[in-house]
Short mmCIF file of C-alpha atoms (C1' of nucleotides) in Angstrom, two decimals:
data_model
loop_
_atom_site.label_atom_id
_atom_site.label_comp_id
_atom_site.label_asym_id
_atom_site.label_seq_id
_atom_site.Cartn_x
_atom_site.Cartn_y
_atom_site.Cartn_z
CA MET W 237 163.08 123.40 105.13
CA ASN W 238 166.13 125.23 103.94
CA TYR W 239 167.99 125.89 100.75
CA ASN W 240 171.33 127.66 100.91
CA GLY W 241 170.50 128.86 104.37
CA LYS W 242 167.23 130.40 103.20
CA ARG W 243 164.02 129.05 104.65
CA VAL W 244 161.77 127.63 101.97
CA PRO W 245 158.11 127.04 102.88
CA ALA W 246 157.03 123.41 102.72
CA VAL W 247 154.27 124.30 100.26
CA VAL W 248 156.87 125.53 97.79
CA ILE W 249 158.87 122.31 98.04
CA LYS W 250 155.71 120.27 97.51
CA ARG W 251 155.19 122.15 94.26
CA LEU W 252 158.66 121.44 92.87
CA PRO W 253 157.91 117.91 91.64
CA ARG W 254 154.91 119.25 89.77
CA TYR W 255 157.05 121.88 88.05
CA TYR W 256 159.57 119.20 87.26
CA ARG W 257 156.85 117.06 85.73
CA TYR W 258 155.42 119.83 83.57
CA LEU W 259 158.85 120.94 82.39
CA GLY W 260 159.59 117.33 81.47
CA GLU W 261 156.43 117.34 79.35
CA LEU W 262 157.50 120.53 77.60
CA LEU W 263 160.91 119.04 76.91
CA LYS W 264 159.28 116.04 75.30
CA GLN W 265 157.35 118.40 73.06
CA ASP W 266 160.62 120.09 72.09
CA ILE W 267 159.58 123.40 73.57
CA GLN W 268 162.75 125.30 74.35
CA ARG W 269 161.58 128.29 76.31
CA ILE W 270 158.55 129.32 78.30
CA SER W 271 157.45 132.42 80.17
CA SER W 272 156.03 132.32 83.67
CA ASN W 273 152.80 133.49 82.11
CA ALA W 274 152.54 130.66 79.59
CA LEU W 275 153.45 128.11 82.24
CA SER W 276 150.91 129.59 84.62
CA GLU W 277 148.14 128.95 82.11
CA LYS W 278 149.16 125.33 81.63
CA MET W 279 149.51 124.63 85.32
CA LYS W 280 146.59 126.70 86.57
CA VAL W 281 148.62 128.70 89.05
CA THR W 282 149.55 132.37 88.97
CA ALA W 283 152.64 133.57 87.12
CA SER W 284 153.54 135.47 90.27
CA GLN W 285 153.66 132.28 92.27
CA ILE W 286 155.85 130.58 89.71
CA ARG W 287 158.38 133.42 89.75
CA GLN W 288 158.33 133.61 93.54
CA ASP W 289 158.80 129.86 93.85
CA PHE W 290 161.76 129.73 91.49
CA ASN W 291 163.38 132.69 93.18
CA TYR W 292 163.73 130.84 96.44
CA PHE W 293 166.41 128.88 94.65
CA GLY W 294 167.94 131.64 92.54
CA GLY W 295 167.14 133.32 89.26
CA PHE W 296 166.69 130.76 86.52
CA GLY W 297 165.13 133.09 83.96
CA GLN W 298 166.10 135.98 81.80
CA GLN W 299 164.22 139.24 81.44
CA GLY W 300 162.51 139.60 78.13
CA TYR W 301 163.05 135.92 77.33
CA GLY W 302 161.52 133.73 80.00
CA TYR W 303 162.91 130.40 81.14
CA ASN W 304 164.97 127.91 79.20
CA VAL W 305 163.03 124.69 79.66
CA ALA W 306 165.93 122.23 79.56
CA TYR W 307 168.00 124.33 81.93
CA LEU W 308 165.18 124.89 84.41
CA HIS W 309 164.16 121.23 84.32
CA ASN W 310 167.70 120.23 85.03
CA GLU W 311 168.13 122.73 87.85
CA ILE W 312 164.95 121.64 89.61
CA GLY W 313 166.06 118.03 89.26
CA GLU W 314 169.31 119.02 90.90
CA ILE W 315 167.52 120.84 93.75
CA LEU W 316 165.31 117.80 94.30
CA GLY W 317 168.37 115.61 94.58
CA LEU W 318 167.49 113.49 91.57
CA LYS W 319 171.09 113.63 90.37
CA GLU W 320 172.35 111.98 93.54
CA GLY W 321 171.34 108.51 92.41
CA TYR W 322 169.92 107.61 95.79
CA THR W 323 169.79 103.90 96.51
CA THR W 324 166.75 102.28 98.11
CA ILE W 325 165.66 99.13 99.81
CA ILE W 326 162.12 97.90 100.28
CA VAL W 327 161.27 96.50 103.68
CA GLY W 328 158.12 94.41 103.56
CA ALA W 329 157.50 92.22 100.52
CA GLY W 330 153.71 92.29 100.69
CA TYR W 331 151.46 93.40 97.86
CA LEU W 332 152.48 97.02 98.22
CA GLY W 333 156.19 96.30 98.38
CA HIS W 334 155.71 94.11 95.36
CA ALA W 335 153.97 96.90 93.46
CA LEU W 336 156.62 99.47 94.31
CA ALA W 337 159.42 97.10 93.35
CA ASN W 338 157.87 96.85 89.92
CA HIS W 339 157.12 100.53 89.53
CA ASN W 340 159.79 101.59 87.10
CA ALA W 341 158.86 105.28 87.32
CA PHE W 342 161.25 105.55 90.24
CA GLU W 343 164.25 104.25 88.35
CA LYS W 344 163.45 106.84 85.70
CA ARG W 345 163.70 109.56 88.31
CA GLY W 346 167.14 108.40 89.32
CA PHE W 347 166.41 106.13 92.26
CA ARG W 348 167.88 102.65 92.31
CA LEU W 349 166.31 99.70 94.08
CA SER W 350 169.07 97.70 95.69
CA ALA W 351 167.34 95.01 97.72
CA ILE W 352 164.11 93.76 99.23
CA PHE W 353 163.68 92.43 102.75
CA ASP W 354 161.01 90.56 104.66
CA ASN W 355 160.93 88.46 107.80
CA ASP W 356 158.41 85.93 106.52
CA THR W 357 160.21 82.67 105.70
CA GLN W 358 157.52 82.03 103.08
CA LYS W 359 158.64 85.12 101.19
CA ILE W 360 162.39 84.98 101.76
CA GLY W 361 164.10 83.60 98.67
CA SER W 362 161.33 84.48 96.25
CA ILE W 363 162.22 86.74 93.34
CA ILE W 364 160.55 90.13 92.84
CA ASN W 365 161.53 92.04 89.73
CA GLY W 366 164.93 90.38 89.73
CA HIS W 367 165.59 90.85 93.44
CA ARG W 368 165.75 87.86 95.75
CA VAL W 369 163.86 88.68 98.95
CA GLN W 370 166.28 88.61 101.88
CA ASP W 371 165.82 88.02 105.57
CA THR W 372 165.29 91.20 107.59
CA ALA W 373 167.91 89.92 110.00
CA LEU W 374 170.53 90.71 107.34
CA MET W 375 169.19 94.19 106.70
CA GLU W 376 171.53 96.27 108.86
CA GLU W 377 174.64 94.62 107.50
CA TYR W 378 173.42 95.16 103.95
CA VAL W 379 172.57 98.83 104.50
CA ARG W 380 175.97 99.54 105.98
CA GLU W 381 177.86 97.64 103.31
CA HIS W 382 175.97 99.10 100.35
CA ASN W 383 175.50 102.60 101.70
CA ILE W 384 171.75 102.62 101.25
CA ASP W 385 170.09 106.02 101.34
CA ILE W 386 166.36 105.37 101.45
CA ALA W 387 164.23 102.69 103.08
CA ILE W 388 160.77 102.15 101.66
CA LEU W 389 158.62 100.90 104.52
CA THR W 390 155.80 98.67 103.37
CA LEU W 391 155.50 96.52 106.44
CA PRO W 392 152.71 96.13 109.00
CA ARG W 393 152.19 98.93 111.44
CA SER W 394 153.11 96.72 114.36
CA ALA W 395 156.68 96.26 113.11
CA VAL W 396 157.43 99.60 111.54
CA GLU W 397 158.55 101.63 114.54
CA GLU W 398 161.16 99.11 115.63
CA THR W 399 162.39 98.48 112.09
CA ALA W 400 162.75 102.17 111.33
CA GLU W 401 164.73 102.70 114.51
CA ARG W 402 167.09 99.89 113.55
CA LEU W 403 167.57 101.34 110.09
CA ALA W 404 168.13 104.87 111.37
CA GLU W 405 170.83 103.40 113.59
CA CYS W 406 172.79 102.18 110.60
CA GLY W 407 172.72 105.36 108.60
CA ILE W 408 169.56 105.39 106.48
CA LYS W 409 168.98 108.97 105.38
CA GLY W 410 165.29 108.91 104.61
CA PHE W 411 162.14 106.87 105.08
CA TRP W 412 159.36 106.59 102.58
CA ASN W 413 156.73 105.33 104.92
CA TYR W 414 153.60 103.52 103.75
CA SER W 415 152.72 102.13 107.16
CA TYR W 416 149.73 103.58 108.86
CA ALA W 417 151.76 104.98 111.73
CA GLU W 418 153.67 108.17 112.30
CA LEU W 419 157.31 107.54 112.93
CA LYS W 420 158.78 109.08 116.01
CA LEU W 421 162.51 108.54 115.67
CA LYS W 422 165.35 109.28 117.99
CA HIS W 423 167.63 110.04 115.06
CA LYS W 424 167.19 113.00 112.77
CA VAL W 425 166.14 111.30 109.56
CA ALA W 426 163.97 112.61 106.73
CA VAL W 427 160.52 111.05 106.61
CA GLU W 428 157.86 111.22 103.95
CA ASN W 429 154.59 109.55 104.83
CA VAL W 430 152.22 108.12 102.26
CA HIS W 431 148.97 107.52 104.06
CA LEU W 432 146.78 106.08 101.36
CA SER W 433 143.73 105.80 103.61
CA ASP W 434 143.95 109.51 104.40
CA SER W 435 143.90 110.28 100.72
CA LEU W 436 140.89 108.06 100.13
CA MET W 437 139.05 109.71 103.01
CA THR W 438 139.75 113.13 101.53
CA LEU W 439 138.22 111.94 98.28
CA SER W 440 135.28 110.62 100.24
CA TYR W 441 134.77 114.05 101.83
CA LYS W 442 134.80 115.73 98.43
CA ILE W 443 132.13 113.36 97.18
CA LYS W 444 129.98 113.65 100.28
CA GLN W 445 130.13 117.41 100.64
CA GLY W 446 130.33 118.37 96.99
CA ASN W 447 133.53 119.38 95.40
CA ASP W 448 132.85 123.10 94.97
CA GLU W 449 136.21 124.70 95.46
CA MET I 236 135.33 123.13 99.70
CA ASN I 237 132.13 123.62 101.54
CA TYR I 238 130.32 122.24 104.52
CA ASN I 239 126.79 123.40 105.22
CA GLY I 240 127.34 126.36 102.93
CA LYS I 241 130.42 127.45 104.87
CA ARG I 242 133.72 127.48 103.04
CA VAL I 243 136.22 125.14 104.65
CA PRO I 244 139.90 125.59 103.70
CA ALA I 245 141.42 122.59 101.95
CA VAL I 246 144.15 122.37 104.59
CA VAL I 247 141.51 121.77 107.25
CA ILE I 248 139.93 118.95 105.26
CA LYS I 249 143.33 117.35 104.74
CA ARG I 250 143.72 117.28 108.51
CA LEU I 251 140.42 115.52 109.19
CA PRO I 252 141.65 111.99 108.38
CA ARG I 253 144.51 112.49 110.78
CA TYR I 254 142.14 113.52 113.56
CA TYR I 255 140.00 110.53 112.72
CA ARG I 256 143.01 108.28 112.99
CA TYR I 257 144.16 109.62 116.35
CA LEU I 258 140.66 109.51 117.79
CA GLY I 259 140.42 105.90 116.64
CA GLU I 260 143.61 105.17 118.55
CA LEU I 261 142.21 106.79 121.69
CA LEU I 262 139.04 104.75 121.35
CA LYS I 263 141.09 101.57 121.20
CA GLN I 264 142.79 102.61 124.42
CA ASP I 265 139.37 103.12 126.03
CA ILE I 266 139.93 106.81 126.54
CA GLN I 267 136.53 108.42 126.78
CA ARG I 268 137.23 112.11 126.75
CA ILE I 269 140.02 114.41 125.71
CA SER I 270 140.68 118.13 125.82
CA SER I 271 141.99 120.07 122.85
CA ASN I 272 145.09 120.63 124.91
CA ALA I 273 145.79 116.96 125.55
CA LEU I 274 145.10 116.12 121.91
CA SER I 275 147.37 118.94 120.78
CA GLU I 276 150.28 117.42 122.66
CA LYS I 277 149.75 114.00 121.13
CA MET I 278 149.35 115.32 117.62
CA LYS I 279 151.95 118.09 117.74
CA VAL I 280 149.59 120.82 116.65
CA THR I 281 148.20 123.74 118.63
CA ALA I 282 145.06 123.38 120.70
CA SER I 283 143.81 126.52 119.02
CA GLN I 284 144.02 124.90 115.63
CA ILE I 285 142.16 121.85 116.82
CA ARG I 286 139.30 123.93 118.19
CA GLN I 287 139.18 126.09 115.08
CA ASP I 288 139.18 123.06 112.81
CA PHE I 289 136.34 121.33 114.63
CA ASN I 290 134.31 124.51 114.72
CA TYR I 291 134.08 124.64 110.96
CA PHE I 292 131.73 121.72 111.35
CA GLY I 293 129.94 122.74 114.52
CA GLY I 294 130.64 122.50 118.22
CA PHE I 295 131.50 118.96 119.21
CA GLY I 296 132.84 119.75 122.64
CA GLN I 297 131.60 120.90 125.98
CA GLN I 298 133.05 123.68 128.08
CA GLY I 299 134.83 122.44 131.15
CA TYR I 300 134.76 118.87 129.86
CA GLY I 301 136.46 118.62 126.49
CA TYR I 302 135.46 116.27 123.71
CA ASN I 303 133.81 112.90 123.96
CA VAL I 304 136.14 110.68 121.95
CA ALA I 305 133.58 108.21 120.61
CA TYR I 306 131.17 110.97 119.63
CA LEU I 307 133.81 113.10 117.95
CA HIS I 308 135.29 110.12 116.12
CA ASN I 309 131.88 109.22 114.86
CA GLU I 310 131.04 112.75 113.76
CA ILE I 311 134.26 113.16 111.83
CA GLY I 312 133.63 109.82 110.16
CA GLU I 313 130.22 111.12 109.18
CA ILE I 314 131.68 114.37 107.80
CA LEU I 315 134.24 112.39 105.80
CA GLY I 316 131.46 110.32 104.28
CA LEU I 317 132.70 107.05 105.76
CA LYS I 318 129.15 106.09 106.70
CA GLU I 319 127.99 106.23 103.11
CA GLY I 320 129.46 102.85 102.26
CA TYR I 321 130.85 104.06 98.96
CA THR I 322 131.42 101.35 96.39
CA THR I 323 134.58 101.23 94.30
CA ILE I 324 136.00 99.63 91.22
CA ILE I 325 139.64 99.27 90.31
CA VAL I 326 140.53 100.01 86.71
CA GLY I 327 143.90 98.58 85.79
CA ALA I 328 144.91 95.21 87.25
CA GLY I 329 148.66 95.82 87.28
CA TYR I 330 150.84 95.52 90.35
CA LEU I 331 149.38 98.63 91.93
CA GLY I 332 145.78 97.65 91.27
CA HIS I 333 146.63 94.27 92.69
CA ALA I 334 148.08 95.82 95.84
CA LEU I 335 145.10 98.10 96.40
CA ALA I 336 142.65 95.25 95.85
CA ASN I 337 144.34 93.40 98.68
CA HIS I 338 144.64 96.39 100.99
CA ASN I 339 141.95 95.65 103.51
CA ALA I 340 142.41 98.98 105.32
CA PHE I 341 139.91 100.47 102.90
CA GLU I 342 137.16 98.00 103.71
CA LYS I 343 137.73 98.85 107.34
CA ARG I 344 137.05 102.49 106.57
CA GLY I 345 133.74 101.64 104.97
CA PHE I 346 134.64 101.37 101.31
CA ARG I 347 133.62 98.30 99.36
CA LEU I 348 135.48 96.97 96.35
CA SER I 349 132.93 95.82 93.84
CA ALA I 350 134.89 94.85 90.74
CA ILE I 351 138.22 94.99 88.91
CA PHE I 352 138.67 95.80 85.24
CA ASP I 353 141.49 95.57 82.73
CA ASN I 354 141.71 95.49 78.96
CA ASP I 355 144.56 92.99 78.79
CA THR I 356 143.20 89.62 77.70
CA GLN I 357 146.04 88.01 79.66
CA LYS I 358 144.62 89.45 82.86
CA ILE I 359 140.90 89.19 82.19
CA GLY I 360 139.47 86.20 84.01
CA SER I 361 142.20 85.97 86.61
CA ILE I 362 141.15 86.22 90.24
CA ILE I 363 142.41 88.99 92.54
CA ASN I 364 141.31 88.84 96.14
CA GLY I 365 138.14 87.02 95.13
CA HIS I 366 137.29 89.30 92.22
CA ARG I 367 137.41 88.01 88.66
CA VAL I 368 139.09 90.61 86.46
CA GLN I 369 136.59 91.82 83.87
CA ASP I 370 136.99 93.34 80.43
CA THR I 371 137.07 97.14 80.43
CA ALA I 372 134.52 97.02 77.62
CA LEU I 373 131.92 95.97 80.20
CA MET I 374 132.86 98.71 82.65
CA GLU I 375 130.19 101.30 81.83
CA GLU I 376 127.37 98.82 82.02
CA TYR I 377 128.64 97.55 85.35
CA VAL I 378 129.01 101.01 86.84
CA ARG I 379 125.48 101.98 85.86
CA GLU I 380 123.96 98.74 87.04
CA HIS I 381 125.73 98.63 90.39
CA ASN I 382 125.74 102.33 91.12
CA ILE I 383 129.46 102.56 91.64
CA ASP I 384 130.70 105.68 93.43
CA ILE I 385 134.48 105.64 93.12
CA ALA I 386 136.87 104.52 90.39
CA ILE I 387 140.41 103.73 91.43
CA LEU I 388 142.58 104.46 88.43
CA THR I 389 145.71 102.33 88.32
CA LEU I 390 146.16 102.20 84.59
CA PRO I 391 148.87 103.56 82.31
CA ARG I 392 148.99 107.27 81.77
CA SER I 393 148.22 106.85 78.08
CA ALA I 394 144.78 105.37 78.76
CA VAL I 395 143.68 107.25 81.84
CA GLU I 396 142.21 110.40 80.31
CA GLU I 397 139.89 108.55 77.97
CA THR I 398 138.88 105.98 80.60
CA ALA I 399 138.09 108.64 83.18
CA GLU I 400 135.95 110.53 80.71
CA ARG I 401 133.98 107.37 79.94
CA LEU I 402 133.47 106.69 83.63
CA ALA I 403 132.43 110.26 84.39
CA GLU I 404 129.84 109.88 81.66
CA CYS I 405 128.17 107.02 83.47
CA GLY I 406 127.92 108.65 86.84
CA ILE I 407 131.11 107.93 88.75
CA LYS I 408 131.29 110.41 91.61
CA GLY I 409 134.98 110.41 92.36
CA PHE I 410 138.34 109.33 91.00
CA TRP I 411 141.22 108.12 93.07
CA ASN I 412 143.91 108.64 90.50
CA TYR I 413 147.27 106.87 90.65
CA SER I 414 148.19 107.63 87.05
CA TYR I 415 150.93 110.12 86.49
CA ALA I 416 148.64 112.55 84.73
CA GLU I 417 146.34 115.31 85.85
CA LEU I 418 142.78 114.64 84.87
CA LYS I 419 141.01 117.38 83.02
CA LEU I 420 137.41 116.30 82.90
CA LYS I 421 134.40 117.81 81.23
CA HIS I 422 132.15 116.62 84.03
CA LYS I 423 132.29 117.94 87.56
CA VAL I 424 133.67 114.94 89.40
CA ALA I 425 135.76 114.80 92.58
CA VAL I 426 139.39 113.85 91.97
CA GLU I 427 142.09 112.91 94.41
CA ASN I 428 145.51 112.39 92.90
CA VAL I 429 148.13 110.11 94.41
CA HIS I 430 151.35 110.96 92.68
CA LEU I 431 153.81 108.59 94.29
CA SER I 432 156.78 109.93 92.34
CA ASP I 433 156.08 113.43 93.63
CA SER I 434 156.16 112.14 97.16
CA LEU I 435 159.45 110.33 96.58
CA MET I 436 160.96 113.47 95.09
CA THR I 437 159.89 115.47 98.12
CA LEU I 438 161.68 112.94 100.30
CA SER I 439 164.69 113.24 98.04
CA TYR I 440 164.71 117.02 98.54
CA LYS I 441 164.59 116.62 102.29
CA ILE I 442 167.58 114.31 102.20
CA LYS I 443 169.57 116.45 99.80
CA GLN I 444 168.94 119.79 101.48
CA GLY I 445 168.76 118.64 105.06
CA ASN I 446 165.52 118.24 106.85
CA ASP I 447 165.77 121.21 109.21
CA GLU I 448 162.22 122.34 109.57
"C1'" DT Z 255 165.99 150.80 70.53
"C1'" DA Z 256 161.39 148.92 71.82
"C1'" DG Z 257 159.11 145.06 73.71
"C1'" DA Z 258 158.94 141.43 76.71
"C1'" DT Z 259 159.44 139.36 80.85
"C1'" DT Z 260 161.99 138.58 84.83
"C1'" DG Z 261 163.33 139.43 89.84
"C1'" DT Z 262 161.77 141.66 93.73
"C1'" DT Z 263 159.29 144.81 96.69
"C1'" DA Z 264 154.85 146.07 98.44
"C1'" DA Z 265 149.85 145.03 99.19
"C1'" DT Z 266 146.51 141.71 100.05
"C1'" DC Z 267 144.59 137.79 101.52
"C1'" DG Z 268 144.00 133.81 104.35
"C1'" DA Z 269 145.43 130.67 107.90
"C1'" DT Z 270 147.31 130.12 112.45
"C1'" DT Z 271 147.77 131.47 117.08
"C1'" DA Z 272 146.45 134.02 121.18
"C1'" DA Z 273 143.15 135.62 124.26
"C1'" DC Z 274 139.11 135.54 126.78
"C1'" DA Z 275 134.16 135.64 127.70
"C1'" DA Z 276 130.72 132.04 127.84
"C1'" DT Z 277 129.35 128.02 130.10
"C1'" DC Z 278 129.38 123.27 131.47
"C1'" DT Y 8 130.24 127.46 143.46
"C1'" DA Y 9 135.02 127.10 141.51
"C1'" DG Y 10 137.67 125.12 137.92
"C1'" DA Y 11 138.17 123.67 133.45
"C1'" DT Y 12 137.80 124.06 128.82
"C1'" DT Y 13 135.22 125.21 124.94
"C1'" DG Y 14 133.64 128.40 121.10
"C1'" DT Y 15 134.77 132.52 119.07
"C1'" DT Y 16 136.72 137.03 118.32
"C1'" DA Y 17 140.90 139.57 117.66
"C1'" DA Y 18 145.98 139.72 116.64
"C1'" DT Y 19 149.67 137.82 114.28
"C1'" DC Y 20 152.02 135.53 111.01
"C1'" DG Y 21 153.00 133.78 106.53
"C1'" DA Y 22 151.84 132.84 101.81
"C1'" DT Y 23 149.88 134.58 97.61
"C1'" DT Y 24 149.07 138.10 94.39
"C1'" DA Y 25 149.91 142.57 92.31
"C1'" DA Y 26 152.87 145.97 90.68
"C1'" DC Y 27 156.78 147.76 88.60
"C1'" DA Y 28 161.62 148.93 88.06
"C1'" DA Y 29 165.50 146.43 86.14
"C1'" DT Y 30 167.29 144.41 82.18
"C1'" DC Y 31 167.79 141.15 78.48
#
DNA sequence: TAGATTGTTAATCGATTAACAATC
DNA sequence: TAGATTGTTAATCGATTAACAATC
């Protein structure tokens, strides 16, 4: 995964949200600057790694001073695309879709829920967090008209492949996939899978085998 | 993280659920054996990696034959602790807790939801997927009495640290943490964090910067 | 200026891939 | 037996850590 032509390892990108989170905490505590060393203690990673990570994206610090928290927080937010105001739709108004629609942490991070779709006539028309559930048949038209960026897929595995393909067709830029299936798409679209069962099984392993790192 | 005294890299363990999933698929299709090579094509990883991964846990294959799908699937399930029948409670009966309580994929994997707790008097007494929501004040007693293994934490960040500490005290073996906080516990308990916002931000990065691997 | 701390290069460590002898 | 494919060792690649000159 690239940044300004430079290849950035996926592990580094995975760490960015965590940095963003910690810097947000520091901001809240009115801490204005921090050294890689101080941050490394808080986050339990090496100062070396912190400096290396940041330097994939350019120098955000100042010798002898450290990093300006507000500036760094803002820059990482920018890199993560949080300033883009990406719009989302939820496809699948089951329990999970319901939960995500009501999860206001996402709005805080700059994402905006635009609509919710389902193909169950029982669910169509019901209101979830102020959004009237719409028929999936109207989905493509809506996405095109409203320039939707992200589709949150909380529908059954059986329907996800076909639905994702339809959405990719009409210009969706990324899928946040909660279905227990791995999307194989014809189009080049960003995909982030959230396989909750996998996570639970990992926890299960840790319990079974002992968690000695 | 160890297995039979041998150190197993965390990346390998993270891959186990995925193997388990694919082998389950093969089973459903009545495929009885598979070579590391054939599996590598399906899963888009190298055959070398597959063989290395499995060999952390012992030899499951047979030269000239490959791997018996049912046997391998079963063994990985065993390693992951899916045969233990771990019992769970959900703490926090908000939208997310609600969704997880109704997510039957977990029961399929051998986990059993035993009870749901919340401290909101509005929620206590309501029924979620057959479970009556109980007062958090009764949580410790319940956990001790029913020998609960896993606590699923879907409560607000402000309450999670204290609640987790209380649960660790009465013998919980693992936390599946959905709260946007990193648990720092006195006790040695397994923790698996699900930070949904982090995942969404990673997707956001991929969209912003282009997803060229 | 002296002290602190970054940005960056070099060294180390660990994970992935390749290769092949063992063996079913 | 011949062919296939594992288990495992060795080679490579990439990520992490250490070190230090640059510089605020």
